[in-house]
Amino acid sequence: MPAIEILGLEKIYSVGFWRKRAKRALHPLHLSVEEGEIFGFLGPNGAGKTTTLKILMGLVFPTSGTARILGMHLDDPRMKAQIGFLPEQPYFYDHLTARELLTYYGQLSGVDSGQLREKVGDVLDQVKLTDSANVQLRKFSKGMLQRVGIAQAILHDPKIVFLDEPMSGLDPMGRREVRNLIENLKAAGKTIFFSTHILSDAEALCDRVGILHRGQLRGVGAIPELTASVHGNVEITWRGTKTPAGIRTMFLECHATADTMRVVVPENNQEVVLETLRREGLRLISVIPVRTSLEDYFVAQLGKPEKMESVSLGT
Amino acid sequence: MNSRIFHIATNTFREAVRDRVLYNLVAFALLISAAAVLVGQISIHIERLVVINLGLTAVSLFGIVIAIFIGIGLVSKEIDKRTLYTVLSRPVRRWEFIAGKFFGLSGTLVVNTFFMAIGVFAALAYVSHHLVAADLWILVALYFIVLQFVIITALALFFSSFSTPIFSALFAFLLFIIGSFANDLRNFAALTHGVTRWFATAAAYLVPNFSELNVIAEVAHGATIPARLIILNSVYVAVYALVLLSGAVLIFERRNLK
Amino acid sequence: MIRSRTITAVAATTLLASMGASIFLVRIIDREHPTATLQATLYISSPKMLKRLSLGYEGLLADLYWTRVVQYFGGIHRHGGGQYKLLWPLLNITTQLDPHLIPAYEFGGTFLVAKPPNGAGAPQQAVELVKFGIENNPSDWHLYYDLAFIYYDMKDYRNSAQAFLRGSQLPGAHPFLKIMAANMAQHGGDLATARMMWTATYQTTHDDMIRANAVAHLRAIQADAEVTQLDQIVQIYHKRTGKFPAGFAEIVSVGLLKEIPVDPLGHPYKVEPGGNVVVSEPADLPFLNKGLPEGYVPSIVPKLSPAE
């Protein structure tokens, strides 16, 4: 049983003064996430990532379609006890201290009152907020609020953690810490579903990703499989500084040193270039494929015209 | 379920108490009680009268202002500022949230009234030099004032469940004013005919009856309030609040939180 | 470049100076302000409308209007008295808002009846006011006392006696009411009755102004009695000597009096050429019936509370 099953979730808003115009935030979405994996939900701003998360959290009601989390309905309290949620740019009760907030949330999540105090202390440790535990939240910096947000999402030891833009507003140190945290959560057997528009974070953490653009799923699968579909480049190095005329137009990049020539050409042109070099009698040093990044895939995907069906490559 | 409502209520109480707006209003009301002592010296005979009238009126009016503004903040502000997202993603049902907020705010207002009442009694003791048995009826007047607060809180919650903070405050305040005329509305309805009569009667009965809940003038003159009236009004307020809270739950259950 | 210290100094000085100027201007405007019209003073002249608008807080509003009654009366009074045109409307509003405000009825009973410059001179309105009070406070005997007093002042001794009688039948009524019920019927116009009435008022009221009013009446009664007595002595002198004395010094020298008589305020009595005894300062004894000098017209400057 998948941890998260999204079955055709769709959301259309009625906008305009008379609520007559329809604005489609989400095309029918089909997606599933397995237990124990880190799934990245990617897309530019306004793609519908937050809308999807809000529907899963029961904050917004879908126009059609359903979803199941841990096999249970979205409004099932037993299910909610096993998930944690960090919204984008969180804001909490101003006048509570971090400790008070976490205690309150723990009570709402049904954490056993005997263990509550200890758990709150543990989780404050985990996010490195122990020193500010008794400071009122209105005095917290953005980064600190983000960490409190993560704390409240994992306090009750949920099976699945949903994070909306968890790195937003953090400096590089903070981002490193959050990344470590997410890895630790995975090591503890949890499922992580997080949305972001920063591809490097996804590349570093995710087992699988899904790409959302204008409410449509444009690709889902493990990163290597996705990037493999995009034709990459190859870096060719040879001795000498001679560049045969016929292939110069293929050079994406070109570096000359004292006695070597290094160029980058599209994969397709690899054979032609190597053949030309051999004919010219130039001594080949190395042929190295340049890894396609997720960004390349991203740009390639988003450049294509929109399709009505979601595309699924790989699992 | 019960413990969740209790936790939401206590958290609401804590939030309200730490919000310094509350202190300013309470302090102001206490100040007015002190002023009552001075005003009463116009005519020696009526110092006691003025202290009770001014003190209780201050408690009532300030309490209503507090009830409206903090009540509005409860739901609207939480939606605006997205504090609600992390609450509702937990095993908390939406109706439990409304119930918890209601009890939390009602509790806050009761405690508030308690402190303001101390100010009134202190002023009274200072003026009369001793308290008489008739002064116990002031507690009844205070109880009725708390009943007013309960309705205002329910009104504020109801409107916050679907409207913006400003309109919610406006509607709640308007209904307080119209509700103070409830008795007059009924008399007026009896004098009219046809469609007007229908509308006026409907309005007279639908609107919260604040006119019955104001017994300050009676208590100031030492009149007694029959127990039957106290019980009837308590039940009325409970039922009316239930109407409003049910409405709030109905609306809130279906609301998309932007 | 302006230094920040200079800016602070200039801003602070400007603040203080403007504040002083605004206070000064308020005082000037206040003085220039013409006497308010009836409507303006009352703001809303309909008591019923006012009661509705008070949203259930009419007790407090009544207290506020009561303070305005006292200030209104005291204000006009201090500046020489007048006709107190607003007294009735203000008292009407006050009692409509709070029918149980007993002091208002007593105040109205006294000062609505009294003639200008001491009061509004509107006895009918006084009766209406107190009757409204009785309607709403049927077991308060003080109100019957007030009503009886109003009728007495109007010289309607029969109604006065009746009011005393009805009041005396209420539980807790002062025994004085029973006595006066009987006395008023027989001797309404007597000086002794007057003395009893005003003494009772002086002793029972809590209101300073009403008490001062009673004192003034008592002084006048005293002076009236003394003038009557002194008139007789002057007649005796006339019989003996065949002429009227120029002053009381002559009467003393003849042995008819031990010393020069003085009125309750300490001013010596005088004798007019026609033989009438008069007071030397009629203005100090506002309610005097006898002993007023020939052609004396009471000025509009009452002195209800001269130094005692």
JSON list of N, CA, C and O in Angstrom, two decimals, chain A residues 236-273:
[
{"chain": "A", "resi": 236, "resn": "ILE", "atom": "N", "xyz": [35.21, 16.43, -24.69]},
{"chain": "A", "resi": 236, "resn": "ILE", "atom": "CA", "xyz": [36.27, 15.72, -25.42]},
{"chain": "A", "resi": 236, "resn": "ILE", "atom": "C", "xyz": [37.59, 16.51, -25.33]},
{"chain": "A", "resi": 236, "resn": "ILE", "atom": "O", "xyz": [37.61, 17.72, -25.61]},
{"chain": "A", "resi": 237, "resn": "THR", "atom": "N", "xyz": [38.63, 15.82, -24.92]},
{"chain": "A", "resi": 237, "resn": "THR", "atom": "CA", "xyz": [39.94, 16.48, -24.77]},
{"chain": "A", "resi": 237, "resn": "THR", "atom": "C", "xyz": [40.98, 15.80, -25.69]},
{"chain": "A", "resi": 237, "resn": "THR", "atom": "O", "xyz": [41.04, 14.58, -25.74]},
{"chain": "A", "resi": 238, "resn": "TRP", "atom": "N", "xyz": [41.80, 16.62, -26.44]},
{"chain": "A", "resi": 238, "resn": "TRP", "atom": "CA", "xyz": [42.87, 16.03, -27.26]},
{"chain": "A", "resi": 238, "resn": "TRP", "atom": "C", "xyz": [44.13, 16.86, -27.18]},
{"chain": "A", "resi": 238, "resn": "TRP", "atom": "O", "xyz": [44.11, 18.01, -26.78]},
{"chain": "A", "resi": 239, "resn": "ARG", "atom": "N", "xyz": [45.22, 16.19, -27.60]},
{"chain": "A", "resi": 239, "resn": "ARG", "atom": "CA", "xyz": [46.51, 16.89, -27.52]},
{"chain": "A", "resi": 239, "resn": "ARG", "atom": "C", "xyz": [46.69, 17.79, -28.72]},
{"chain": "A", "resi": 239, "resn": "ARG", "atom": "O", "xyz": [46.27, 17.47, -29.82]},
{"chain": "A", "resi": 240, "resn": "GLY", "atom": "N", "xyz": [47.30, 18.92, -28.46]},
{"chain": "A", "resi": 240, "resn": "GLY", "atom": "CA", "xyz": [47.51, 19.88, -29.56]},
{"chain": "A", "resi": 240, "resn": "GLY", "atom": "C", "xyz": [46.49, 20.98, -29.47]},
{"chain": "A", "resi": 240, "resn": "GLY", "atom": "O", "xyz": [45.54, 20.93, -28.70]},
{"chain": "A", "resi": 241, "resn": "THR", "atom": "N", "xyz": [46.67, 21.98, -30.26]},
{"chain": "A", "resi": 241, "resn": "THR", "atom": "CA", "xyz": [45.74, 23.10, -30.23]},
{"chain": "A", "resi": 241, "resn": "THR", "atom": "C", "xyz": [45.00, 23.25, -31.55]},
{"chain": "A", "resi": 241, "resn": "THR", "atom": "O", "xyz": [44.37, 24.23, -31.85]},
{"chain": "A", "resi": 242, "resn": "LYS", "atom": "N", "xyz": [45.12, 22.22, -32.34]},
{"chain": "A", "resi": 242, "resn": "LYS", "atom": "CA", "xyz": [44.48, 22.30, -33.65]},
{"chain": "A", "resi": 242, "resn": "LYS", "atom": "C", "xyz": [43.01, 21.94, -33.53]},
{"chain": "A", "resi": 242, "resn": "LYS", "atom": "O", "xyz": [42.64, 20.98, -32.89]},
{"chain": "A", "resi": 243, "resn": "THR", "atom": "N", "xyz": [42.14, 22.78, -34.16]},
{"chain": "A", "resi": 243, "resn": "THR", "atom": "CA", "xyz": [40.71, 22.45, -34.18]},
{"chain": "A", "resi": 243, "resn": "THR", "atom": "C", "xyz": [40.27, 22.30, -35.62]},
{"chain": "A", "resi": 243, "resn": "THR", "atom": "O", "xyz": [40.27, 23.28, -36.38]},
{"chain": "A", "resi": 244, "resn": "PRO", "atom": "N", "xyz": [39.93, 21.09, -36.01]},
{"chain": "A", "resi": 244, "resn": "PRO", "atom": "CA", "xyz": [39.50, 20.86, -37.38]},
{"chain": "A", "resi": 244, "resn": "PRO", "atom": "C", "xyz": [38.30, 21.75, -37.72]},
{"chain": "A", "resi": 244, "resn": "PRO", "atom": "O", "xyz": [37.38, 21.91, -36.93]},
{"chain": "A", "resi": 245, "resn": "ALA", "atom": "N", "xyz": [38.30, 22.30, -38.90]},
{"chain": "A", "resi": 245, "resn": "ALA", "atom": "CA", "xyz": [37.30, 23.29, -39.29]},
{"chain": "A", "resi": 245, "resn": "ALA", "atom": "C", "xyz": [35.88, 22.73, -39.22]},
{"chain": "A", "resi": 245, "resn": "ALA", "atom": "O", "xyz": [34.95, 23.35, -38.70]},
{"chain": "A", "resi": 246, "resn": "GLY", "atom": "N", "xyz": [35.66, 21.53, -39.78]},
{"chain": "A", "resi": 246, "resn": "GLY", "atom": "CA", "xyz": [34.31, 21.00, -39.94]},
{"chain": "A", "resi": 246, "resn": "GLY", "atom": "C", "xyz": [33.48, 20.88, -38.66]},
{"chain": "A", "resi": 246, "resn": "GLY", "atom": "O", "xyz": [32.25, 20.88, -38.70]},
{"chain": "A", "resi": 247, "resn": "ILE", "atom": "N", "xyz": [34.16, 20.75, -37.53]},
{"chain": "A", "resi": 247, "resn": "ILE", "atom": "CA", "xyz": [33.39, 20.49, -36.30]},
{"chain": "A", "resi": 247, "resn": "ILE", "atom": "C", "xyz": [33.28, 21.71, -35.38]},
{"chain": "A", "resi": 247, "resn": "ILE", "atom": "O", "xyz": [32.66, 21.65, -34.33]},
{"chain": "A", "resi": 248, "resn": "ARG", "atom": "N", "xyz": [33.89, 22.79, -35.81]},
{"chain": "A", "resi": 248, "resn": "ARG", "atom": "CA", "xyz": [33.92, 23.94, -34.87]},
{"chain": "A", "resi": 248, "resn": "ARG", "atom": "C", "xyz": [32.52, 24.43, -34.51]},
{"chain": "A", "resi": 248, "resn": "ARG", "atom": "O", "xyz": [32.28, 24.87, -33.39]},
{"chain": "A", "resi": 249, "resn": "THR", "atom": "N", "xyz": [31.60, 24.35, -35.43]},
{"chain": "A", "resi": 249, "resn": "THR", "atom": "CA", "xyz": [30.24, 24.86, -35.15]},
{"chain": "A", "resi": 249, "resn": "THR", "atom": "C", "xyz": [29.53, 24.04, -34.08]},
{"chain": "A", "resi": 249, "resn": "THR", "atom": "O", "xyz": [28.54, 24.47, -33.50]},
{"chain": "A", "resi": 250, "resn": "MET", "atom": "N", "xyz": [30.06, 22.84, -33.84]},
{"chain": "A", "resi": 250, "resn": "MET", "atom": "CA", "xyz": [29.39, 22.00, -32.85]},
{"chain": "A", "resi": 250, "resn": "MET", "atom": "C", "xyz": [29.82, 22.33, -31.43]},
{"chain": "A", "resi": 250, "resn": "MET", "atom": "O", "xyz": [29.20, 21.84, -30.48]},
{"chain": "A", "resi": 251, "resn": "PHE", "atom": "N", "xyz": [30.89, 23.13, -31.29]},
{"chain": "A", "resi": 251, "resn": "PHE", "atom": "CA", "xyz": [31.44, 23.37, -29.95]},
{"chain": "A", "resi": 251, "resn": "PHE", "atom": "C", "xyz": [30.50, 24.21, -29.11]},
{"chain": "A", "resi": 251, "resn": "PHE", "atom": "O", "xyz": [30.19, 25.34, -29.45]},
{"chain": "A", "resi": 252, "resn": "LEU", "atom": "N", "xyz": [30.04, 23.65, -27.97]},
{"chain": "A", "resi": 252, "resn": "LEU", "atom": "CA", "xyz": [29.28, 24.45, -27.00]},
{"chain": "A", "resi": 252, "resn": "LEU", "atom": "C", "xyz": [30.23, 25.26, -26.14]},
{"chain": "A", "resi": 252, "resn": "LEU", "atom": "O", "xyz": [29.96, 26.37, -25.75]},
{"chain": "A", "resi": 253, "resn": "GLU", "atom": "N", "xyz": [31.35, 24.59, -25.83]},
{"chain": "A", "resi": 253, "resn": "GLU", "atom": "CA", "xyz": [32.40, 25.27, -25.07]},
{"chain": "A", "resi": 253, "resn": "GLU", "atom": "C", "xyz": [33.73, 24.91, -25.67]},
{"chain": "A", "resi": 253, "resn": "GLU", "atom": "O", "xyz": [33.87, 23.85, -26.29]},
{"chain": "A", "resi": 254, "resn": "CYS", "atom": "N", "xyz": [34.73, 25.75, -25.42]},
{"chain": "A", "resi": 254, "resn": "CYS", "atom": "CA", "xyz": [36.03, 25.50, -26.01]},
{"chain": "A", "resi": 254, "resn": "CYS", "atom": "C", "xyz": [37.13, 26.08, -25.15]},
{"chain": "A", "resi": 254, "resn": "CYS", "atom": "O", "xyz": [37.12, 27.28, -24.86]},
{"chain": "A", "resi": 255, "resn": "HIS", "atom": "N", "xyz": [38.02, 25.23, -24.61]},
{"chain": "A", "resi": 255, "resn": "HIS", "atom": "CA", "xyz": [39.13, 25.75, -23.78]},
{"chain": "A", "resi": 255, "resn": "HIS", "atom": "C", "xyz": [40.45, 25.30, -24.38]},
{"chain": "A", "resi": 255, "resn": "HIS", "atom": "O", "xyz": [40.64, 24.12, -24.61]},
{"chain": "A", "resi": 256, "resn": "ALA", "atom": "N", "xyz": [41.35, 26.23, -24.57]},
{"chain": "A", "resi": 256, "resn": "ALA", "atom": "CA", "xyz": [42.69, 25.87, -25.06]},
{"chain": "A", "resi": 256, "resn": "ALA", "atom": "C", "xyz": [43.73, 26.10, -23.98]},
{"chain": "A", "resi": 256, "resn": "ALA", "atom": "O", "xyz": [43.74, 27.15, -23.36]},
{"chain": "A", "resi": 257, "resn": "THR", "atom": "N", "xyz": [44.55, 25.08, -23.73]},
{"chain": "A", "resi": 257, "resn": "THR", "atom": "CA", "xyz": [45.70, 25.28, -22.83]},
{"chain": "A", "resi": 257, "resn": "THR", "atom": "C", "xyz": [46.97, 25.15, -23.67]},
{"chain": "A", "resi": 257, "resn": "THR", "atom": "O", "xyz": [46.90, 25.05, -24.89]},
{"chain": "A", "resi": 258, "resn": "ALA", "atom": "N", "xyz": [48.11, 25.08, -23.00]},
{"chain": "A", "resi": 258, "resn": "ALA", "atom": "CA", "xyz": [49.40, 25.07, -23.73]},
{"chain": "A", "resi": 258, "resn": "ALA", "atom": "C", "xyz": [49.44, 23.97, -24.78]},
{"chain": "A", "resi": 258, "resn": "ALA", "atom": "O", "xyz": [49.82, 24.21, -25.92]},
{"chain": "A", "resi": 259, "resn": "ASP", "atom": "N", "xyz": [49.02, 22.79, -24.37]},
{"chain": "A", "resi": 259, "resn": "ASP", "atom": "CA", "xyz": [49.15, 21.73, -25.37]},
{"chain": "A", "resi": 259, "resn": "ASP", "atom": "C", "xyz": [47.93, 20.82, -25.44]},
{"chain": "A", "resi": 259, "resn": "ASP", "atom": "O", "xyz": [47.99, 19.72, -25.96]},
{"chain": "A", "resi": 260, "resn": "THR", "atom": "N", "xyz": [46.79, 21.27, -24.87]},
{"chain": "A", "resi": 260, "resn": "THR", "atom": "CA", "xyz": [45.58, 20.46, -25.01]},
{"chain": "A", "resi": 260, "resn": "THR", "atom": "C", "xyz": [44.42, 21.33, -25.45]},
{"chain": "A", "resi": 260, "resn": "THR", "atom": "O", "xyz": [44.40, 22.54, -25.23]},
{"chain": "A", "resi": 261, "resn": "MET", "atom": "N", "xyz": [43.45, 20.66, -26.01]},
{"chain": "A", "resi": 261, "resn": "MET", "atom": "CA", "xyz": [42.23, 21.32, -26.43]},
{"chain": "A", "resi": 261, "resn": "MET", "atom": "C", "xyz": [41.07, 20.63, -25.76]},
{"chain": "A", "resi": 261, "resn": "MET", "atom": "O", "xyz": [40.99, 19.40, -25.81]},
{"chain": "A", "resi": 262, "resn": "ARG", "atom": "N", "xyz": [40.22, 21.38, -25.16]},
{"chain": "A", "resi": 262, "resn": "ARG", "atom": "CA", "xyz": [39.07, 20.74, -24.48]},
{"chain": "A", "resi": 262, "resn": "ARG", "atom": "C", "xyz": [37.80, 21.41, -24.97]},
{"chain": "A", "resi": 262, "resn": "ARG", "atom": "O", "xyz": [37.66, 22.63, -24.91]},
{"chain": "A", "resi": 263, "resn": "VAL", "atom": "N", "xyz": [36.87, 20.58, -25.48]},
{"chain": "A", "resi": 263, "resn": "VAL", "atom": "CA", "xyz": [35.61, 21.15, -25.98]},
{"chain": "A", "resi": 263, "resn": "VAL", "atom": "C", "xyz": [34.43, 20.37, -25.41]},
{"chain": "A", "resi": 263, "resn": "VAL", "atom": "O", "xyz": [34.56, 19.22, -25.02]},
{"chain": "A", "resi": 264, "resn": "VAL", "atom": "N", "xyz": [33.29, 21.02, -25.39]},
{"chain": "A", "resi": 264, "resn": "VAL", "atom": "CA", "xyz": [32.04, 20.34, -25.00]},
{"chain": "A", "resi": 264, "resn": "VAL", "atom": "C", "xyz": [31.11, 20.39, -26.20]},
{"chain": "A", "resi": 264, "resn": "VAL", "atom": "O", "xyz": [30.84, 21.47, -26.75]},
{"chain": "A", "resi": 265, "resn": "VAL", "atom": "N", "xyz": [30.63, 19.18, -26.57]},
{"chain": "A", "resi": 265, "resn": "VAL", "atom": "CA", "xyz": [29.70, 19.11, -27.70]},
{"chain": "A", "resi": 265, "resn": "VAL", "atom": "C", "xyz": [28.49, 18.29, -27.31]},
{"chain": "A", "resi": 265, "resn": "VAL", "atom": "O", "xyz": [28.57, 17.47, -26.40]},
{"chain": "A", "resi": 266, "resn": "PRO", "atom": "N", "xyz": [27.36, 18.51, -28.00]},
{"chain": "A", "resi": 266, "resn": "PRO", "atom": "CA", "xyz": [26.18, 17.68, -27.71]},
{"chain": "A", "resi": 266, "resn": "PRO", "atom": "C", "xyz": [26.48, 16.22, -27.98]},
{"chain": "A", "resi": 266, "resn": "PRO", "atom": "O", "xyz": [27.27, 15.89, -28.84]},
{"chain": "A", "resi": 267, "resn": "GLU", "atom": "N", "xyz": [25.83, 15.39, -27.21]},
{"chain": "A", "resi": 267, "resn": "GLU", "atom": "CA", "xyz": [26.02, 13.93, -27.27]},
{"chain": "A", "resi": 267, "resn": "GLU", "atom": "C", "xyz": [25.88, 13.42, -28.70]},
{"chain": "A", "resi": 267, "resn": "GLU", "atom": "O", "xyz": [26.65, 12.55, -29.14]},
{"chain": "A", "resi": 268, "resn": "ASN", "atom": "N", "xyz": [24.87, 13.93, -29.39]},
{"chain": "A", "resi": 268, "resn": "ASN", "atom": "CA", "xyz": [24.60, 13.45, -30.75]},
{"chain": "A", "resi": 268, "resn": "ASN", "atom": "C", "xyz": [25.82, 13.60, -31.67]},
{"chain": "A", "resi": 268, "resn": "ASN", "atom": "O", "xyz": [26.01, 12.81, -32.58]},
{"chain": "A", "resi": 269, "resn": "ASN", "atom": "N", "xyz": [26.57, 14.68, -31.40]},
{"chain": "A", "resi": 269, "resn": "ASN", "atom": "CA", "xyz": [27.70, 14.95, -32.30]},
{"chain": "A", "resi": 269, "resn": "ASN", "atom": "C", "xyz": [28.98, 14.20, -31.91]},
{"chain": "A", "resi": 269, "resn": "ASN", "atom": "O", "xyz": [30.02, 14.35, -32.57]},
{"chain": "A", "resi": 270, "resn": "GLN", "atom": "N", "xyz": [28.89, 13.39, -30.85]},
{"chain": "A", "resi": 270, "resn": "GLN", "atom": "CA", "xyz": [30.11, 12.75, -30.33]},
{"chain": "A", "resi": 270, "resn": "GLN", "atom": "C", "xyz": [30.84, 11.94, -31.40]},
{"chain": "A", "resi": 270, "resn": "GLN", "atom": "O", "xyz": [32.04, 12.08, -31.62]},
{"chain": "A", "resi": 271, "resn": "GLU", "atom": "N", "xyz": [30.06, 11.09, -32.12]},
{"chain": "A", "resi": 271, "resn": "GLU", "atom": "CA", "xyz": [30.68, 10.21, -33.13]},
{"chain": "A", "resi": 271, "resn": "GLU", "atom": "C", "xyz": [31.37, 11.01, -34.22]},
{"chain": "A", "resi": 271, "resn": "GLU", "atom": "O", "xyz": [32.48, 10.71, -34.65]},
{"chain": "A", "resi": 272, "resn": "VAL", "atom": "N", "xyz": [30.66, 12.01, -34.70]},
{"chain": "A", "resi": 272, "resn": "VAL", "atom": "CA", "xyz": [31.21, 12.82, -35.79]},
{"chain": "A", "resi": 272, "resn": "VAL", "atom": "C", "xyz": [32.52, 13.48, -35.37]},
{"chain": "A", "resi": 272, "resn": "VAL", "atom": "O", "xyz": [33.50, 13.47, -36.13]},
{"chain": "A", "resi": 273, "resn": "VAL", "atom": "N", "xyz": [32.54, 14.03, -34.19]},
{"chain": "A", "resi": 273, "resn": "VAL", "atom": "CA", "xyz": [33.76, 14.72, -33.70]},
{"chain": "A", "resi": 273, "resn": "VAL", "atom": "C", "xyz": [34.91, 13.73, -33.57]},
{"chain": "A", "resi": 273, "resn": "VAL", "atom": "O", "xyz": [36.04, 13.99, -34.01]}
]
